[in-house]
Amino acid sequence: MEIILLQDVNKLGQKDDIVHVKDGYGTNFLIPNGYAIAATSSAKKMHTENLKQRAHKEEKIKANAQEIASKLIEVSLSIGAKTSSSGKIFGSVNTIQIAEALKEKGFDIDRKSITLPEDQIKEVGKYKAVIKLHREVKVEVEFEIVAE
């Protein structure tokens, strides 16, 4: 089944991509939840026209994302966490805490666009997070976990 994605779907594609999926996945999950529409010939024509109109706006958005990325490269974050005497963190550090630390520095980044290198960060130290600002613009931000 061929579908047009209406929004980014993790491990499948970006918004406005035309992808092939199994019939059941498209019919029972993607289309009813509003993630995609069926790629009929008329939907494809409408899709190409919308992409032409949106191309100019996309360039401005991409340029803005690259500008933010150049500023984010210089940022280093310090996140405090309660730790044991051996340096283990009680709990873990997640994307919410990184998004809050970025907000304090003046960057309003959605936590869903932040990817951590490991599922659970449980020790004091330096790490890098990948922030996806645009489908073509990604930046690595260093952060350090310190004991409170």
Coordinates of N, CA and C in Angstrom, one line a residue:
M1 N 0.9 -1.2 0.0 CA 0.0 0.0 0.0 C 0.9 1.2 0.0
E2 N 0.5 2.2 -0.8 CA 1.3 3.4 -0.9 C 0.5 4.5 -0.2
I3 N 1.2 5.3 0.7 CA 0.6 6.3 1.5 C 1.4 7.6 1.5
I4 N 0.8 8.7 1.8 CA 1.5 10.0 2.0 C 1.4 10.3 3.4
L5 N 2.6 10.5 4.0 CA 2.6 10.8 5.5 C 2.2 12.3 5.7
L6 N 1.3 12.5 6.7 CA 0.9 13.8 7.1 C 1.7 14.4 8.2
Q7 N 2.5 13.6 8.9 CA 3.4 14.0 9.9 C 4.5 13.0 10.0
D8 N 5.6 13.4 10.8 CA 6.7 12.5 10.9 C 6.3 11.3 11.7
V9 N 6.7 10.1 11.2 CA 6.5 8.8 11.8 C 7.9 8.2 12.1
N10 N 8.2 7.9 13.3 CA 9.5 7.4 13.7 C 9.7 6.1 13.0
K11 N 10.9 6.0 12.4 CA 11.4 4.8 11.7 C 10.6 4.4 10.4
L12 N 9.8 5.4 9.9 CA 9.0 5.2 8.7 C 9.3 6.3 7.7
G13 N 9.2 7.6 8.1 CA 9.5 8.6 7.2 C 9.1 10.0 7.8
Q14 N 9.4 11.0 7.0 CA 9.1 12.4 7.3 C 7.8 12.8 6.8
K15 N 7.3 14.0 7.2 CA 6.1 14.5 6.7 C 6.2 14.7 5.2
D16 N 5.2 14.4 4.5 CA 5.1 14.6 3.0 C 5.9 13.5 2.2
D17 N 6.4 12.5 2.9 CA 7.0 11.4 2.1 C 6.0 10.5 1.6
I18 N 6.2 9.9 0.5 CA 5.4 8.9 -0.1 C 6.1 7.6 0.2
V19 N 5.5 6.7 1.0 CA 6.1 5.4 1.4 C 5.2 4.2 1.1
H20 N 5.9 3.1 1.0 CA 5.1 1.8 0.9 C 5.1 1.1 2.3
V21 N 3.9 0.7 2.7 CA 3.7 0.0 4.0 C 2.8 -1.2 3.7
K22 N 2.8 -2.1 4.7 CA 1.9 -3.2 4.5 C 0.4 -2.7 4.7
D23 N -0.5 -3.4 4.0 CA -1.9 -2.9 4.0 C -2.5 -2.8 5.3
G24 N -2.3 -3.7 6.2 CA -2.9 -3.6 7.6 C -2.3 -2.5 8.4
Y25 N -1.0 -2.2 8.3 CA -0.4 -1.1 9.0 C -1.0 0.2 8.5
G26 N -1.1 0.4 7.2 CA -1.7 1.6 6.7 C -3.2 1.8 7.0
T27 N -3.9 0.7 6.7 CA -5.4 0.8 6.9 C -5.8 0.8 8.3
N28 N -5.2 0.1 9.2 CA -5.7 0.0 10.5 C -5.0 0.9 11.5
F29 N -3.8 1.5 11.2 CA -3.1 2.3 12.2 C -2.9 3.7 11.6
L30 N -2.1 3.8 10.5 CA -1.7 5.1 10.1 C -2.8 6.0 9.6
I31 N -3.7 5.5 8.8 CA -4.8 6.4 8.2 C -5.8 6.7 9.3
P32 N -6.3 5.8 10.1 CA -7.3 6.2 11.2 C -6.8 7.1 12.2
N33 N -5.5 7.0 12.5 CA -4.9 7.9 13.5 C -4.4 9.3 13.0
G34 N -4.6 9.5 11.7 CA -4.3 10.8 11.0 C -2.8 11.0 10.7
Y35 N -2.1 9.9 10.7 CA -0.7 10.0 10.4 C -0.4 10.0 8.9
A36 N -1.4 9.5 8.1 CA -1.2 9.4 6.6 C -2.5 9.4 5.9
I37 N -2.4 9.5 4.6 CA -3.6 9.4 3.7 C -3.2 8.4 2.6
A38 N -4.2 7.8 2.0 CA -3.9 6.9 0.9 C -3.4 7.7 -0.3
A39 N -2.3 7.1 -1.0 CA -1.7 7.9 -2.1 C -2.4 7.5 -3.4
T40 N -3.6 8.1 -3.6 CA -4.4 7.9 -4.8 C -3.8 8.9 -5.8
S41 N -4.2 8.7 -7.1 CA -3.6 9.6 -8.1 C -4.0 11.1 -7.9
S42 N -5.2 11.3 -7.4 CA -5.6 12.7 -7.1 C -4.9 13.3 -5.9
A43 N -4.6 12.4 -4.9 CA -3.9 12.8 -3.7 C -2.5 13.1 -4.0
K44 N -1.9 12.4 -5.0 CA -0.5 12.6 -5.4 C -0.4 13.9 -6.1
K45 N -1.4 14.3 -7.0 CA -1.3 15.5 -7.7 C -1.4 16.7 -6.7
M46 N -2.3 16.6 -5.8 CA -2.5 17.6 -4.8 C -1.2 17.8 -4.0
H47 N -0.6 16.6 -3.6 CA 0.6 16.6 -2.9 C 1.8 17.3 -3.6
T48 N 1.9 17.1 -4.9 CA 3.0 17.7 -5.6 C 2.8 19.2 -5.7
E49 N 1.6 19.6 -5.9 CA 1.3 21.1 -6.0 C 1.5 21.7 -4.6
N50 N 1.2 21.1 -3.5 CA 1.4 21.6 -2.2 C 2.9 21.7 -1.9
L51 N 3.7 20.7 -2.4 CA 5.1 20.8 -2.2 C 5.8 21.9 -3.0
K52 N 5.3 22.2 -4.2 CA 5.8 23.3 -5.0 C 5.6 24.6 -4.2
Q53 N 4.4 24.8 -3.7 CA 4.0 26.0 -3.0 C 4.8 26.2 -1.7
R54 N 5.1 25.1 -1.1 CA 5.8 25.1 0.2 C 7.3 25.2 0.2
A55 N 7.9 25.0 -1.0 CA 9.3 24.9 -1.2 C 10.0 26.2 -0.7
H56 N 9.4 27.3 -1.0 CA 10.1 28.6 -0.6 C 10.0 28.7 0.9
K57 N 8.9 28.4 1.5 CA 8.8 28.5 3.0 C 9.8 27.5 3.7
E58 N 10.0 26.3 3.1 CA 10.9 25.4 3.6 C 12.3 25.9 3.7
E59 N 12.7 26.6 2.6 CA 14.1 27.2 2.6 C 14.3 28.1 3.8
K60 N 13.3 29.0 4.0 CA 13.4 29.9 5.2 C 13.4 29.1 6.5
I61 N 12.6 28.1 6.6 CA 12.6 27.3 7.9 C 14.0 26.6 8.1
K62 N 14.5 26.1 7.0 CA 15.8 25.4 7.1 C 16.9 26.4 7.4
A63 N 16.9 27.6 6.8 CA 17.9 28.6 7.2 C 17.8 29.0 8.6
N64 N 16.6 29.1 9.1 CA 16.4 29.5 10.5 C 16.9 28.3 11.4
A65 N 16.7 27.1 11.0 CA 17.1 25.9 11.8 C 18.7 25.9 11.8
Q66 N 19.3 26.2 10.7 CA 20.8 26.2 10.6 C 21.3 27.3 11.5
E67 N 20.6 28.5 11.6 CA 21.1 29.6 12.4 C 21.0 29.1 13.9
I68 N 19.9 28.5 14.3 CA 19.8 28.0 15.7 C 20.9 26.9 15.9
A69 N 21.1 26.1 15.0 CA 22.1 25.0 15.1 C 23.5 25.6 15.4
S70 N 23.8 26.7 14.7 CA 25.2 27.3 14.8 C 25.3 27.9 16.2
K71 N 24.2 28.3 16.8 CA 24.2 28.8 18.2 C 24.3 27.7 19.2
L72 N 23.6 26.6 18.9 CA 23.5 25.5 19.8 C 24.8 24.7 20.0
I73 N 25.7 24.8 18.9 CA 27.0 24.1 19.0 C 27.8 24.6 20.1
E74 N 27.7 25.9 20.3 CA 28.5 26.6 21.3 C 28.0 26.4 22.7
V75 N 26.8 25.9 22.9 CA 26.2 25.7 24.2 C 26.6 24.4 24.9
S76 N 27.0 24.6 26.2 CA 27.2 23.3 26.9 C 26.3 23.4 28.2
L77 N 25.6 22.4 28.5 CA 24.7 22.4 29.6 C 25.2 21.6 30.8
S78 N 24.8 22.0 31.9 CA 25.1 21.3 33.2 C 23.8 21.0 33.9
I79 N 23.5 19.7 34.1 CA 22.3 19.3 34.7 C 22.6 18.6 36.0
G80 N 22.0 19.1 37.0 CA 22.2 18.6 38.4 C 21.3 17.4 38.7
A81 N 21.8 16.4 39.4 CA 21.1 15.2 39.7 C 21.5 14.7 41.1
K82 N 20.6 14.2 41.8 CA 21.0 13.6 43.1 C 21.7 12.3 42.8
T83 N 22.9 12.2 43.5 CA 23.7 11.0 43.2 C 24.2 10.3 44.5
S84 N 24.6 9.1 44.4 CA 25.2 8.4 45.5 C 26.7 8.7 45.6
S85 N 27.3 8.2 46.6 CA 28.7 8.5 46.8 C 29.6 8.0 45.7
S86 N 29.1 6.9 45.0 CA 29.9 6.3 43.9 C 29.7 7.0 42.5
G87 N 28.8 8.0 42.5 CA 28.5 8.7 41.2 C 27.3 8.2 40.5
K88 N 26.6 7.3 41.0 CA 25.4 6.8 40.4 C 24.2 7.8 40.6
I89 N 23.4 8.0 39.6 CA 22.3 8.9 39.7 C 21.1 8.1 40.3
F90 N 20.3 8.8 41.2 CA 19.1 8.2 41.7 C 18.0 8.6 40.6
G91 N 17.5 7.6 39.9 CA 16.6 7.9 38.8 C 17.5 8.0 37.5
S92 N 17.1 8.8 36.6 CA 17.8 9.0 35.3 C 17.6 10.4 34.8
V93 N 18.4 10.8 33.8 CA 18.3 12.1 33.1 C 17.6 11.8 31.8
N94 N 16.6 12.6 31.5 CA 15.8 12.3 30.2 C 15.7 13.6 29.4
T95 N 15.0 13.5 28.3 CA 14.9 14.7 27.4 C 14.2 15.9 28.0
I96 N 13.3 15.6 28.9 CA 12.6 16.7 29.6 C 13.6 17.7 30.3
Q97 N 14.5 17.1 31.0 CA 15.5 17.9 31.8 C 16.4 18.6 30.8
I98 N 16.8 18.0 29.7 CA 17.6 18.7 28.7 C 16.9 19.8 28.1
A99 N 15.6 19.6 27.8 CA 14.8 20.7 27.2 C 14.6 21.9 28.1
E100 N 14.5 21.6 29.4 CA 14.4 22.7 30.4 C 15.7 23.4 30.6
A101 N 16.8 22.7 30.5 CA 18.1 23.4 30.6 C 18.4 24.2 29.4
L102 N 17.9 23.8 28.2 CA 18.0 24.6 27.0 C 17.1 25.8 27.1
K103 N 16.0 25.7 27.7 CA 15.0 26.8 27.8 C 15.6 27.9 28.7
E104 N 16.4 27.5 29.7 CA 17.1 28.4 30.6 C 18.1 29.2 29.8
K105 N 18.7 28.6 28.8 CA 19.8 29.2 28.0 C 19.1 30.1 26.9
G106 N 17.8 30.0 26.7 CA 17.1 30.8 25.7 C 16.7 30.1 24.5
F107 N 16.8 28.8 24.5 CA 16.4 28.0 23.3 C 15.1 27.2 23.6
D108 N 14.1 27.4 22.8 CA 12.8 26.7 23.0 C 12.8 25.5 22.1
I109 N 13.3 24.4 22.6 CA 13.4 23.1 21.8 C 12.4 22.1 22.4
D110 N 11.6 21.5 21.5 CA 10.6 20.5 21.9 C 11.4 19.2 22.4
R111 N 11.0 18.7 23.5 CA 11.7 17.5 24.0 C 11.6 16.3 23.0
K112 N 10.6 16.3 22.2 CA 10.5 15.1 21.3 C 11.5 15.2 20.1
S113 N 12.1 16.3 19.9 CA 13.2 16.4 18.9 C 14.6 16.1 19.5
I114 N 14.7 15.8 20.7 CA 15.9 15.5 21.4 C 16.1 14.0 21.5
T115 N 17.3 13.5 21.1 CA 17.6 12.1 21.2 C 18.8 11.9 22.0
L116 N 18.7 11.0 23.0 CA 19.8 10.8 23.9 C 20.6 9.6 23.4
P117 N 21.9 9.6 23.7 CA 22.8 8.5 23.2 C 22.4 7.1 23.8
E118 N 21.9 7.1 25.0 CA 21.6 5.9 25.7 C 20.1 6.0 26.2
D119 N 19.5 4.9 26.4 CA 18.1 5.0 26.9 C 18.1 5.5 28.3
Q120 N 19.0 5.1 29.1 CA 19.0 5.6 30.5 C 20.4 6.1 30.8
I121 N 20.5 7.3 31.2 CA 21.8 7.9 31.6 C 21.8 7.8 33.2
K122 N 22.7 7.0 33.7 CA 22.6 6.8 35.2 C 23.9 7.1 35.9
E123 N 24.8 7.8 35.3 CA 26.1 8.1 36.0 C 26.4 9.5 35.7
V124 N 27.2 10.1 36.6 CA 27.7 11.5 36.5 C 28.8 11.4 35.3
G125 N 28.8 12.5 34.5 CA 29.7 12.5 33.4 C 29.3 13.4 32.3
K126 N 30.0 13.4 31.2 CA 29.7 14.2 30.0 C 29.1 13.3 28.9
Y127 N 28.0 13.8 28.3 CA 27.3 13.1 27.3 C 27.0 14.0 26.1
K128 N 26.5 13.5 25.0 CA 26.0 14.3 23.9 C 24.6 13.9 23.5
A129 N 23.8 14.9 23.3 CA 22.4 14.7 22.8 C 22.3 15.2 21.4
V130 N 21.5 14.5 20.5 CA 21.3 15.0 19.2 C 19.9 15.7 19.1
I131 N 20.0 16.9 18.6 CA 18.7 17.7 18.5 C 18.4 17.8 17.0
K132 N 17.2 17.4 16.7 CA 16.8 17.5 15.3 C 15.9 18.8 15.1
L133 N 16.5 19.8 14.5 CA 15.8 21.0 14.3 C 14.9 21.1 13.0
H134 N 15.4 20.3 12.0 CA 14.7 20.2 10.7 C 15.1 18.8 10.1
R135 N 14.4 18.4 9.1 CA 14.6 17.1 8.6 C 16.1 16.9 8.1
E136 N 16.7 18.0 7.7 CA 18.1 18.0 7.2 C 19.1 18.6 8.2
V137 N 18.6 19.2 9.3 CA 19.5 19.9 10.2 C 19.4 19.2 11.6
K138 N 20.6 18.6 11.9 CA 20.7 18.0 13.3 C 22.0 18.6 13.9
V139 N 22.0 18.7 15.2 CA 23.1 19.2 15.9 C 23.3 18.5 17.2
E140 N 24.6 18.3 17.6 CA 24.9 17.6 18.8 C 25.2 18.6 19.9
V141 N 24.6 18.5 21.0 CA 24.8 19.4 22.1 C 25.5 18.6 23.3
E142 N 26.5 19.1 23.8 CA 27.2 18.4 24.9 C 26.5 18.9 26.2
F143 N 26.3 17.9 27.1 CA 25.8 18.2 28.4 C 26.5 17.4 29.5
E144 N 26.6 18.0 30.7 CA 27.3 17.3 31.7 C 26.4 17.1 32.9
I145 N 26.4 15.9 33.5 CA 25.6 15.6 34.6 C 26.5 15.8 35.8
V146 N 26.1 16.6 36.7 CA 26.8 16.9 38.0 C 26.0 16.5 39.2
A147 N 26.7 16.2 40.3 CA 26.0 15.9 41.5 C 25.5 17.1 42.2
E148 N 24.3 17.1 42.7 CA 23.8 18.2 43.5 C 24.2 18.2 44.9

